GROMACS .gro file of N, CA, C and O in nm:
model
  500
    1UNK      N    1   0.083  -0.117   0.000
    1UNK     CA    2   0.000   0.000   0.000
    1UNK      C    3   0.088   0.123   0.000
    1UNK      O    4   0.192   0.135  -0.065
    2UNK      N    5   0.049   0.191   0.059
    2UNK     CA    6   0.166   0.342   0.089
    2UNK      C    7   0.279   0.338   0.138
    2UNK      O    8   0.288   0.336   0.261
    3UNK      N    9   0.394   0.337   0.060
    3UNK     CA   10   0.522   0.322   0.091
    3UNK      C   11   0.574   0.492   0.089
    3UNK      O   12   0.545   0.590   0.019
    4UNK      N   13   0.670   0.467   0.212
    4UNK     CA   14   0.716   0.576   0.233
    4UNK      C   15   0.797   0.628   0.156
    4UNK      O   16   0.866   0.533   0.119
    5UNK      N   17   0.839   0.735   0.098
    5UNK     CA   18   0.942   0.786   0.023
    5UNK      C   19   1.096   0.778   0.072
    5UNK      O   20   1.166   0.857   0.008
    6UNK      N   21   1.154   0.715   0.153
    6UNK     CA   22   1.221   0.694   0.197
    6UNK      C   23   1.279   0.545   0.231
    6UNK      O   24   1.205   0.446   0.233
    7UNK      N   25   1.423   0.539   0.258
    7UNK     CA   26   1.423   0.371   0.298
    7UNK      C   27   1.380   0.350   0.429
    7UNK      O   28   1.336   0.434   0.508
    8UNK      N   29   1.402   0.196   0.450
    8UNK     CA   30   1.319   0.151   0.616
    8UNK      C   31   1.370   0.241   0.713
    8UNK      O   32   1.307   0.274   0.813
    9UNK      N   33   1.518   0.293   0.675
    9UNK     CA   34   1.630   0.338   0.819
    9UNK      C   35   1.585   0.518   0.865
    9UNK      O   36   1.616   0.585   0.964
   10UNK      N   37   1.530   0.540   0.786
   10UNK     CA   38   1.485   0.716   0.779
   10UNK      C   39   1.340   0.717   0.814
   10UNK      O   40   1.266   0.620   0.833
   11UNK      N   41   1.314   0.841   0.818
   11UNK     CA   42   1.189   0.895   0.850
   11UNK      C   43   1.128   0.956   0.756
   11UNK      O   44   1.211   1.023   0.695
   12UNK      N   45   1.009   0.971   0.705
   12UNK     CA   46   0.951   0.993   0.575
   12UNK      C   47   1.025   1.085   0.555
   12UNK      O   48   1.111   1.115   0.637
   13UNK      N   49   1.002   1.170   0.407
   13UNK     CA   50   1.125   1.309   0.397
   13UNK      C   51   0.967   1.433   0.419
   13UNK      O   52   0.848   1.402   0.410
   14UNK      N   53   1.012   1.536   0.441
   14UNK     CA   54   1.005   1.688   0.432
   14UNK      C   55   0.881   1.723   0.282
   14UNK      O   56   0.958   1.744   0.188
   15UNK      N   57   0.760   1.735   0.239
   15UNK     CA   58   0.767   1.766   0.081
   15UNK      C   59   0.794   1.896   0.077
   15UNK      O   60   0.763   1.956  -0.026
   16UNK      N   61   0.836   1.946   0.148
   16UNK     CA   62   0.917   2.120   0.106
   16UNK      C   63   0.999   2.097  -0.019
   16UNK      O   64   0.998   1.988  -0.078
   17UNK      N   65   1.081   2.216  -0.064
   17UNK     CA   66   1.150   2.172  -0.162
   17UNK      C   67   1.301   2.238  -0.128
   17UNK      O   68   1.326   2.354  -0.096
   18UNK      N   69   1.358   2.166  -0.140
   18UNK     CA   70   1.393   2.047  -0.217
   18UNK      C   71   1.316   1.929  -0.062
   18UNK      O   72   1.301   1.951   0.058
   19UNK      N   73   1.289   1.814  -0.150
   19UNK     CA   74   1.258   1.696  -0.087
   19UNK      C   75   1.404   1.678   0.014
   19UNK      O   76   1.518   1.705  -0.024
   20UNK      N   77   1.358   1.615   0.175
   20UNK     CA   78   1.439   1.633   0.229
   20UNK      C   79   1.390   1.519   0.335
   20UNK      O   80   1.270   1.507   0.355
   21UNK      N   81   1.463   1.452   0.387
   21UNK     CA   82   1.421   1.385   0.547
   21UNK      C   83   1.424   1.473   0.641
   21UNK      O   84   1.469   1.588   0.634
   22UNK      N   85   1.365   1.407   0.752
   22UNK     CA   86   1.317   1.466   0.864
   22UNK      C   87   1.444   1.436   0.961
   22UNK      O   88   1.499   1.515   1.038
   23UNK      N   89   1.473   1.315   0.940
   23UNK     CA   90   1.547   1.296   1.089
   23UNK      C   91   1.667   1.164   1.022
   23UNK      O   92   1.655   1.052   1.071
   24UNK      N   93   1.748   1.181   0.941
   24UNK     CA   94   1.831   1.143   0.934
   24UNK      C   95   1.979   1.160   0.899
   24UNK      O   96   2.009   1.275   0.866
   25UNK      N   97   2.084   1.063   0.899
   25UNK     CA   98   2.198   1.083   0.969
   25UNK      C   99   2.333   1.162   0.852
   25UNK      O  100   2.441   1.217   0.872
   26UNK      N  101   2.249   1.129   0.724
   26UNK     CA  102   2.352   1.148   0.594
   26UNK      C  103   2.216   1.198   0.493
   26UNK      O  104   2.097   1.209   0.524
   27UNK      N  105   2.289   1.225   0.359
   27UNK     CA  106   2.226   1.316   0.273
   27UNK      C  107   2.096   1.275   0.247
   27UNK      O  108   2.089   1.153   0.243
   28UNK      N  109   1.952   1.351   0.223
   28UNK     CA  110   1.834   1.345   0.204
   28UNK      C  111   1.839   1.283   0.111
   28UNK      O  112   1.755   1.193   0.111
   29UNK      N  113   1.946   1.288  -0.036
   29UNK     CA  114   1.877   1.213  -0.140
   29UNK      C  115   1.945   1.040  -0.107
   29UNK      O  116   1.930   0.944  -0.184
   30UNK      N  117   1.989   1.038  -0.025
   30UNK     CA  118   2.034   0.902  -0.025
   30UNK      C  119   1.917   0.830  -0.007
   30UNK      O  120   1.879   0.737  -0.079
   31UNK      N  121   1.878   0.862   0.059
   31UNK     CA  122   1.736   0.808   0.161
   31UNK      C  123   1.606   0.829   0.077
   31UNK      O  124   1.504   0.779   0.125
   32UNK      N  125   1.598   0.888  -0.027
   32UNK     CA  126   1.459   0.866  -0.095
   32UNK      C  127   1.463   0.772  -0.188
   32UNK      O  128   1.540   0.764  -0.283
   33UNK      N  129   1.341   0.671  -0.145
   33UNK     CA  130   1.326   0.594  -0.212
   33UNK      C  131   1.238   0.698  -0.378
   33UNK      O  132   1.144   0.776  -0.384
   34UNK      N  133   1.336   0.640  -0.485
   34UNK     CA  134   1.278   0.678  -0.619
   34UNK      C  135   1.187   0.628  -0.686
   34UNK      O  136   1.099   0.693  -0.743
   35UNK      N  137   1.200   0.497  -0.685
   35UNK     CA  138   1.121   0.401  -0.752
   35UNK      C  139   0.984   0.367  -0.656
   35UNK      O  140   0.894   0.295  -0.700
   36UNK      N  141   0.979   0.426  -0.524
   36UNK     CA  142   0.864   0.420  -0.440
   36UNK      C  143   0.802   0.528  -0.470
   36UNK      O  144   0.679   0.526  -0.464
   37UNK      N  145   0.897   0.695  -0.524
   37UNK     CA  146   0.808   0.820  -0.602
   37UNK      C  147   0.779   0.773  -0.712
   37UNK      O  148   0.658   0.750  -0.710
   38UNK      N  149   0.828   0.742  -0.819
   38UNK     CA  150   0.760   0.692  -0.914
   38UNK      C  151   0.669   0.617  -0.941
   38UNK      O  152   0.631   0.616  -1.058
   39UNK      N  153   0.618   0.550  -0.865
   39UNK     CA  154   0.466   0.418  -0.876
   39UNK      C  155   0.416   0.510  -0.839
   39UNK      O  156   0.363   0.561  -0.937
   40UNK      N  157   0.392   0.588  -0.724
   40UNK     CA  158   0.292   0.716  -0.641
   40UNK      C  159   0.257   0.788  -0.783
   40UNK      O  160   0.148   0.779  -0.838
   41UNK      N  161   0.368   0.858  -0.832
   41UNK     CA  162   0.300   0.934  -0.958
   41UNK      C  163   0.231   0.856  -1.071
   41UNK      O  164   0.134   0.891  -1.138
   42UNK      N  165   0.292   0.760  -1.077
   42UNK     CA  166   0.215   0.652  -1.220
   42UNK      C  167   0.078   0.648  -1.147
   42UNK      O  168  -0.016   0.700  -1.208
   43UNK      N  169   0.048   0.583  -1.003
   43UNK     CA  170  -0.075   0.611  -0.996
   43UNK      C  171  -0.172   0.661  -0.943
   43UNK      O  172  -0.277   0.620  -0.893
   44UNK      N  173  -0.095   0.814  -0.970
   44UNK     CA  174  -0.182   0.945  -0.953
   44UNK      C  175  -0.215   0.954  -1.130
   44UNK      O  176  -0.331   0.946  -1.169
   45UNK      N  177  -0.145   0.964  -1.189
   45UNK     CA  178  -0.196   0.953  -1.332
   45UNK      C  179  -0.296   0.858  -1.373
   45UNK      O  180  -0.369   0.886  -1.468
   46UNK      N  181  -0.306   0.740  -1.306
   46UNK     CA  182  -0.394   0.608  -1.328
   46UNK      C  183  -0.525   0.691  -1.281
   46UNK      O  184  -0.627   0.671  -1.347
   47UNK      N  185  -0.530   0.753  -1.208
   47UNK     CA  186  -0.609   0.831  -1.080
   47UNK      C  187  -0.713   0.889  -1.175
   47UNK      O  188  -0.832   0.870  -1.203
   48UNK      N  189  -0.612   0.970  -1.212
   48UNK     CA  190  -0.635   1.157  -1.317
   48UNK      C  191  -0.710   1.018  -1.442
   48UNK      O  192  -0.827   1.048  -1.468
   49UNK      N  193  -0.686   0.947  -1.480
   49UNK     CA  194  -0.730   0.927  -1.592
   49UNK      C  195  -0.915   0.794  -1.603
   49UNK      O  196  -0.995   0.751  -1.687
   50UNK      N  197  -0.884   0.789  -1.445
   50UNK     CA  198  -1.010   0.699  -1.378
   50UNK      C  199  -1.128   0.831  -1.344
   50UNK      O  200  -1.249   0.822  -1.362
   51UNK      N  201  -1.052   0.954  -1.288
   51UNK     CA  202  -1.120   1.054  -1.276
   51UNK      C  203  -1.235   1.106  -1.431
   51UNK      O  204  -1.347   1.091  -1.481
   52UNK      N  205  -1.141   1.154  -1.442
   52UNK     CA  206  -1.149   1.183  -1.649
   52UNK      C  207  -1.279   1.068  -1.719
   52UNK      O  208  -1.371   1.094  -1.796
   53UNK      N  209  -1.254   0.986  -1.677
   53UNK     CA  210  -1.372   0.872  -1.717
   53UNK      C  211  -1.502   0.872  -1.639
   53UNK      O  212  -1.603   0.833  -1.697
   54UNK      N  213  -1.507   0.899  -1.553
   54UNK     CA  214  -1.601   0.910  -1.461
   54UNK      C  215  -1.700   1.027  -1.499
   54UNK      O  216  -1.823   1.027  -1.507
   55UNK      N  217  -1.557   1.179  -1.530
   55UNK     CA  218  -1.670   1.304  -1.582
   55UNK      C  219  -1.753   1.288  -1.742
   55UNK      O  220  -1.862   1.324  -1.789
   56UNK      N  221  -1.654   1.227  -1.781
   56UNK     CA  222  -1.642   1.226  -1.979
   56UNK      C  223  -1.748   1.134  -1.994
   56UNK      O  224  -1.855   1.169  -2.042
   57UNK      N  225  -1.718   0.977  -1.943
   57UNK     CA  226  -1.752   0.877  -2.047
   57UNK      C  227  -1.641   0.841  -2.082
   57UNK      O  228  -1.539   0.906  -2.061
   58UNK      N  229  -1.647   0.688  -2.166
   58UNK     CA  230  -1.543   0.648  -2.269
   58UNK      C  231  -1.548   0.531  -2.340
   58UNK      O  232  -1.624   0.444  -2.300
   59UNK      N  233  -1.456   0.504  -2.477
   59UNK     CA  234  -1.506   0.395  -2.505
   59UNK      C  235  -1.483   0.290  -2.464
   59UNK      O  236  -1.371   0.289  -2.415
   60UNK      N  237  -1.536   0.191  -2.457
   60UNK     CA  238  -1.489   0.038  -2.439
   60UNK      C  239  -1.510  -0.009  -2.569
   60UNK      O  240  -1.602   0.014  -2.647
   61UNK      N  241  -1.343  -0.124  -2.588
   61UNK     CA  242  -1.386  -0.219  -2.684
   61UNK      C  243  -1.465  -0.311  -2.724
   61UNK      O  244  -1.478  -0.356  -2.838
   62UNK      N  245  -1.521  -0.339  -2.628
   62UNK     CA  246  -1.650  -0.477  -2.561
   62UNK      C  247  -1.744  -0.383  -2.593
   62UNK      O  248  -1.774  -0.352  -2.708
   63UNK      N  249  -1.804  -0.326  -2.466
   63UNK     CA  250  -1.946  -0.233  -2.500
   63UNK      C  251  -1.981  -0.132  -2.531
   63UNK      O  252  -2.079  -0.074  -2.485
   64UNK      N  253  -1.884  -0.082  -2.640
   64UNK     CA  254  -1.883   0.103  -2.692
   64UNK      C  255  -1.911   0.152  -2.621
   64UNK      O  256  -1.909   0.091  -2.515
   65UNK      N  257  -1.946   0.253  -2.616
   65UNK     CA  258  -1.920   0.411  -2.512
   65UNK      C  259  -2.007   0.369  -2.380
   65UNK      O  260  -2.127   0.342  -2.377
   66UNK      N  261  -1.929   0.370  -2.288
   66UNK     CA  262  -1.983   0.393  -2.146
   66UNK      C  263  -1.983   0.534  -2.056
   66UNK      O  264  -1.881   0.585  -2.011
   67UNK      N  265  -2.112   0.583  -2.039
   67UNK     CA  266  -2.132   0.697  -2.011
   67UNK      C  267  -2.093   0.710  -1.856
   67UNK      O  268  -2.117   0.630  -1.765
   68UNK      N  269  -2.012   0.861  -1.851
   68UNK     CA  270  -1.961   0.876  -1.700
   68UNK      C  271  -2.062   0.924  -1.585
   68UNK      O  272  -2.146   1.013  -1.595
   69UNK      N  273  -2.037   0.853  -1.487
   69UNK     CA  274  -2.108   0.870  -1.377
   69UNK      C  275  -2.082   0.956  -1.285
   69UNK      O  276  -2.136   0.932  -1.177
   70UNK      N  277  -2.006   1.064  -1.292
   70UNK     CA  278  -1.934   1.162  -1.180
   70UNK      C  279  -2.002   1.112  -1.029
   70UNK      O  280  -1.904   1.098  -0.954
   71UNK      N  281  -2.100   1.087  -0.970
   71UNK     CA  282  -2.173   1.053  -0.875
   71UNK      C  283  -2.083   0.938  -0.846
   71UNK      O  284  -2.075   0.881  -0.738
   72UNK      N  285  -2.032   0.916  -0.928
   72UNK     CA  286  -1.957   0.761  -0.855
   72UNK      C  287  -1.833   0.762  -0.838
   72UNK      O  288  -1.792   0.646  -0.835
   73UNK      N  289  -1.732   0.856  -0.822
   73UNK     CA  290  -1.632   0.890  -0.818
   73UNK      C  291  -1.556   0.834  -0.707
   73UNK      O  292  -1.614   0.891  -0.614
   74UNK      N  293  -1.471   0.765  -0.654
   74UNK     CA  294  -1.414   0.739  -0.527
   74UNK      C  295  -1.297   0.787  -0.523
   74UNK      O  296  -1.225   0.795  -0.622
   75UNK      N  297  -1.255   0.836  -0.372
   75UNK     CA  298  -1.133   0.908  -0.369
   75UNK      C  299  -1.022   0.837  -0.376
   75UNK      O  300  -1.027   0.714  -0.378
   76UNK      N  301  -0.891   0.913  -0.381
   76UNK     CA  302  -0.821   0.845  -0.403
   76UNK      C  303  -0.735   0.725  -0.342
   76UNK      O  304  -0.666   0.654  -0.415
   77UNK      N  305  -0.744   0.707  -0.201
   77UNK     CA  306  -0.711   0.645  -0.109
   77UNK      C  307  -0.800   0.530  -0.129
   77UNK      O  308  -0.745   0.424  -0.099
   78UNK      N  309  -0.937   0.516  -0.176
   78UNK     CA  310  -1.030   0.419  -0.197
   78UNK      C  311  -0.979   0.353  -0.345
   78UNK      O  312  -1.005   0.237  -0.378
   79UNK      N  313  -0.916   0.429  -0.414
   79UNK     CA  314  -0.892   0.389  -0.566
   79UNK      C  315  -0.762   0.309  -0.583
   79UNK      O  316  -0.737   0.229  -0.673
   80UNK      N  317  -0.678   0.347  -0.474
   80UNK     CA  318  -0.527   0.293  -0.435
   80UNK      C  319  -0.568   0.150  -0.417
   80UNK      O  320  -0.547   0.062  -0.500
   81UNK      N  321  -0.632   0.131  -0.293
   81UNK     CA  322  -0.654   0.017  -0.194
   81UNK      C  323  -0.687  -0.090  -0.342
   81UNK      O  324  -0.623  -0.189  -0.379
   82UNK      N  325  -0.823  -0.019  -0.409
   82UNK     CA  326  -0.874  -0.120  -0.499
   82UNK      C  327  -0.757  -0.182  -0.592
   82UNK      O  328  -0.754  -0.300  -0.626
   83UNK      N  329  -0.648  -0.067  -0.632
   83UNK     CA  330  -0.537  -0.146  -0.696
   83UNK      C  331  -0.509  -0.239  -0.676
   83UNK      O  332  -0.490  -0.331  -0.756
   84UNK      N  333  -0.495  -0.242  -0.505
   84UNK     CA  334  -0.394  -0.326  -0.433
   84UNK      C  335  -0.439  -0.458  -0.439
   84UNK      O  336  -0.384  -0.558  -0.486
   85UNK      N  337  -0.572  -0.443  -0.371
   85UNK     CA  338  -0.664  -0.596  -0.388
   85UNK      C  339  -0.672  -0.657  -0.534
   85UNK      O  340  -0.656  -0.775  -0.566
   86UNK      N  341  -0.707  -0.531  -0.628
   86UNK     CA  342  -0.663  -0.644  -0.753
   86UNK      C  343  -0.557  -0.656  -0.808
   86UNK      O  344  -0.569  -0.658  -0.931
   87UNK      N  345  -0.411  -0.671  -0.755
   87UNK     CA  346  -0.301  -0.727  -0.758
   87UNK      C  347  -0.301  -0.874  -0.751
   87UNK      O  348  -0.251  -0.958  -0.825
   88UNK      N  349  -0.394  -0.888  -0.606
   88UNK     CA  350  -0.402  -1.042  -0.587
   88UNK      C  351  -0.288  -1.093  -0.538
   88UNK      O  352  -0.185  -1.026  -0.532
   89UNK      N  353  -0.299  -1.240  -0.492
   89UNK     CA  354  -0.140  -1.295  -0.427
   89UNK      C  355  -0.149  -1.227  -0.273
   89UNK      O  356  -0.249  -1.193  -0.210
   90UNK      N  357  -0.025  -1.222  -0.242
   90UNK     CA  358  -0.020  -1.152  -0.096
   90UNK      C  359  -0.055  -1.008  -0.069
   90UNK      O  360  -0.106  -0.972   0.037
   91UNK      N  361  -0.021  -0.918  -0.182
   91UNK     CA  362  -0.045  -0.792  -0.139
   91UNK      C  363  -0.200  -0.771  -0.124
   91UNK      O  364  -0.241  -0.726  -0.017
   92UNK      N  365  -0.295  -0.805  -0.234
   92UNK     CA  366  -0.401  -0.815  -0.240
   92UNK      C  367  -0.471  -0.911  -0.113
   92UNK      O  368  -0.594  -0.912  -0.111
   93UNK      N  369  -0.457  -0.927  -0.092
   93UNK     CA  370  -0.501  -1.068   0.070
   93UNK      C  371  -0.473  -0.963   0.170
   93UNK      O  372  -0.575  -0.942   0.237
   94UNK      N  373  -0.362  -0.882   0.209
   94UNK     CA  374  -0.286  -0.796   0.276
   94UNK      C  375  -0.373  -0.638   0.274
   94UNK      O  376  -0.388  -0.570   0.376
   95UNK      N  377  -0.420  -0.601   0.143
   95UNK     CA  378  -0.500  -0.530   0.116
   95UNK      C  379  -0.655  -0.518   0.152
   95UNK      O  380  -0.728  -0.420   0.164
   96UNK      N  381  -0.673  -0.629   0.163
   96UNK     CA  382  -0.846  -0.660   0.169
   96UNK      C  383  -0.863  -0.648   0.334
   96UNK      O  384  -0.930  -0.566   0.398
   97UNK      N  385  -0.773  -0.767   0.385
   97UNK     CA  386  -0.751  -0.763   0.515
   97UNK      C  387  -0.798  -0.564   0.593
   97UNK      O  388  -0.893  -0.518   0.657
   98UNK      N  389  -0.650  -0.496   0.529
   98UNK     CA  390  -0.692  -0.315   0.564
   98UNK      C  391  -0.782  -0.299   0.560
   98UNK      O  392  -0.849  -0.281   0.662
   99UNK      N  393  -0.832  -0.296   0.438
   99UNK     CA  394  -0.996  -0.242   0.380
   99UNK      C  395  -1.117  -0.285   0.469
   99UNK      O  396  -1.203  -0.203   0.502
  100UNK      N  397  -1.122  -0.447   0.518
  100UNK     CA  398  -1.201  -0.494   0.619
  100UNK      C  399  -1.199  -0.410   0.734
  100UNK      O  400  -1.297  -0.361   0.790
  101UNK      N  401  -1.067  -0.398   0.765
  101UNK     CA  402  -1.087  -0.359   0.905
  101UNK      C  403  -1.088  -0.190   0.923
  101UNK      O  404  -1.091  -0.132   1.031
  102UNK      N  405  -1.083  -0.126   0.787
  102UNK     CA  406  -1.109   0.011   0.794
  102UNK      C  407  -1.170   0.080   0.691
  102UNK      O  408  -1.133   0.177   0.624
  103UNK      N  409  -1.319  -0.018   0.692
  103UNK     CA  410  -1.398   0.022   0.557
  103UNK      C  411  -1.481   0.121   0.561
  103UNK      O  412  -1.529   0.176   0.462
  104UNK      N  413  -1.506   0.153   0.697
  104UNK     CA  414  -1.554   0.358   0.692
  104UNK      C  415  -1.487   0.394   0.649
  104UNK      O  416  -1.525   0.449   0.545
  105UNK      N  417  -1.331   0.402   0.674
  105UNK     CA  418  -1.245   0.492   0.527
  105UNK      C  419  -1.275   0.511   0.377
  105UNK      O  420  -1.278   0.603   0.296
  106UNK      N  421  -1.288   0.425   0.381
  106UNK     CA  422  -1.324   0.348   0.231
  106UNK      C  423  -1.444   0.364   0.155
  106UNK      O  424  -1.445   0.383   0.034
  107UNK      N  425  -1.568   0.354   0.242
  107UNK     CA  426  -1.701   0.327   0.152
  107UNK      C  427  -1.727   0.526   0.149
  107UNK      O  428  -1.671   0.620   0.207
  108UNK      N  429  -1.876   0.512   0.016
  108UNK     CA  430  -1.887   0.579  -0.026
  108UNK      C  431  -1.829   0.622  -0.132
  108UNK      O  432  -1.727   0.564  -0.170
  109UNK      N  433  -1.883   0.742  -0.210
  109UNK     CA  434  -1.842   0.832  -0.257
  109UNK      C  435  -1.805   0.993  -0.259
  109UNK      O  436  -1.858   1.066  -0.175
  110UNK      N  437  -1.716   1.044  -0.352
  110UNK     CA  438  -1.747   1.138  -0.296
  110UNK      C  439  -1.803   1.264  -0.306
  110UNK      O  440  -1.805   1.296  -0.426
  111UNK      N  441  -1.844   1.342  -0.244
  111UNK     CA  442  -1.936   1.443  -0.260
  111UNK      C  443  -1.897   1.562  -0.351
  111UNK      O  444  -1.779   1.595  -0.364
  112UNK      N  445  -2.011   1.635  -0.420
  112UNK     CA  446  -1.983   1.725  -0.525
  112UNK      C  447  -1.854   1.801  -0.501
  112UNK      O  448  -1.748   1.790  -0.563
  113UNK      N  449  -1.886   1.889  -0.387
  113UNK     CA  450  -1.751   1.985  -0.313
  113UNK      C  451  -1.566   1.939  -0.369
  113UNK      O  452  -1.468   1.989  -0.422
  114UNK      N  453  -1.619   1.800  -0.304
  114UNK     CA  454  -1.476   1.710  -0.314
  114UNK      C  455  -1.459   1.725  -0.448
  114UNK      O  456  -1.403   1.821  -0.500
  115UNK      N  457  -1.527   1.590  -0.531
  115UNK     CA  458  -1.554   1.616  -0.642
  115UNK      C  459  -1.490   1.703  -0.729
  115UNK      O  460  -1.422   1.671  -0.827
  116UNK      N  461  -1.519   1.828  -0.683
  116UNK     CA  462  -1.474   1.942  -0.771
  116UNK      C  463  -1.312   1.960  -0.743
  116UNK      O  464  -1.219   1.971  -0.822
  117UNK      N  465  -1.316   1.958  -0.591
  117UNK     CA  466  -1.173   2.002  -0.548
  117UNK      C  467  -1.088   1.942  -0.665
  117UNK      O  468  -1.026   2.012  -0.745
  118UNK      N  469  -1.092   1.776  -0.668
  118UNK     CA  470  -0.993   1.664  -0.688
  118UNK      C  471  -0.979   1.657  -0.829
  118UNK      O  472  -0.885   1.603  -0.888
  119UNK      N  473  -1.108   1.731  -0.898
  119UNK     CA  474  -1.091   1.794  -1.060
  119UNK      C  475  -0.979   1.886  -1.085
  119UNK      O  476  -0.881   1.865  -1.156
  120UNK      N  477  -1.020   2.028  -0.992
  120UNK     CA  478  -0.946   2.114  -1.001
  120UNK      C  479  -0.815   2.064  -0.977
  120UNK      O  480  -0.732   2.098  -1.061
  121UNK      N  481  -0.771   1.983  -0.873
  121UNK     CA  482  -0.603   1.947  -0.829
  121UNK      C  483  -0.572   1.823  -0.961
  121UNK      O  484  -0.462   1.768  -0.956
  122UNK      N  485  -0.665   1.784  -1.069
  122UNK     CA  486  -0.587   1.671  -1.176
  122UNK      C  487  -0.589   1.772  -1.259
  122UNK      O  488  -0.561   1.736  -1.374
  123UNK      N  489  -0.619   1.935  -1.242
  123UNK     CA  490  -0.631   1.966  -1.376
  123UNK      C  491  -0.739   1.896  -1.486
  123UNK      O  492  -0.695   1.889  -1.601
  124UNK      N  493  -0.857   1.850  -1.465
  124UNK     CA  494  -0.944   1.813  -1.521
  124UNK      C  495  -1.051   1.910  -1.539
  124UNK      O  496  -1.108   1.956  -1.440
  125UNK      N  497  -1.082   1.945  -1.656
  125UNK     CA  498  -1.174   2.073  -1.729
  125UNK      C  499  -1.321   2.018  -1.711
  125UNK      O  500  -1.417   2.084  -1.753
   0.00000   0.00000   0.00000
């Protein structure tokens, strides 16, 4: 699920800029994990583009155009988790497990307000 930007031995980093740790012993960039920022952004883009479908519509190859439901939008912490579970194997088992035991987080959708916010922050028109 949410991996820290950092290795096990550090403390998450700082998002000021420049990216920085909080509490460790040698240089900030040693300690950021990269390849743990990079999946985060791939799927914030996965995000932005689940979003985008939701306002738009889109096609499917199977059942041509499926019309968007904005009303059904789930945030993004709900959209993560679902990754995770459909990974399957251990992470997904590991995932479901969370979700069980903290599915007020989870359920629902979310409301217009939000909605809008999480448009405005993908840059979605």
């Amino acid at each position: 699920m949410n991996k820290p930007f950092t290795s096990k031995h550090c403390s998450p980093i700082s998002y000021g800029a420049p990216l920085q740790k909080k509490s460790c012993g040698s240089s900030p960039a040693k300690n950021i994990d990269f390849k743990a920022m990079g999946e985060k952004v791939e799927q914030v883009k996965r995000y932005r583009d689940y979003v985008s479908k939701k306002e738009k519509g889109y096609m499917d190859e199977e059942e041509g155009f499926i019309k968007g439901d904005p009303s059904k939008t789930v945030s993004f912490d709900r959209f993560a988790i679902s990754e995770e579970i459909g990974k399957g194997g251990e992470a997904g088992v590991k995932a479901m497990k969370h979700y069980d035991k903290n599915k007020p987080k989870y359920s629902g959708y979310l409301s217009e307000d939000k909605r809008q916010a999480v448009k405005k922050g993908l840059n979605i028109k």
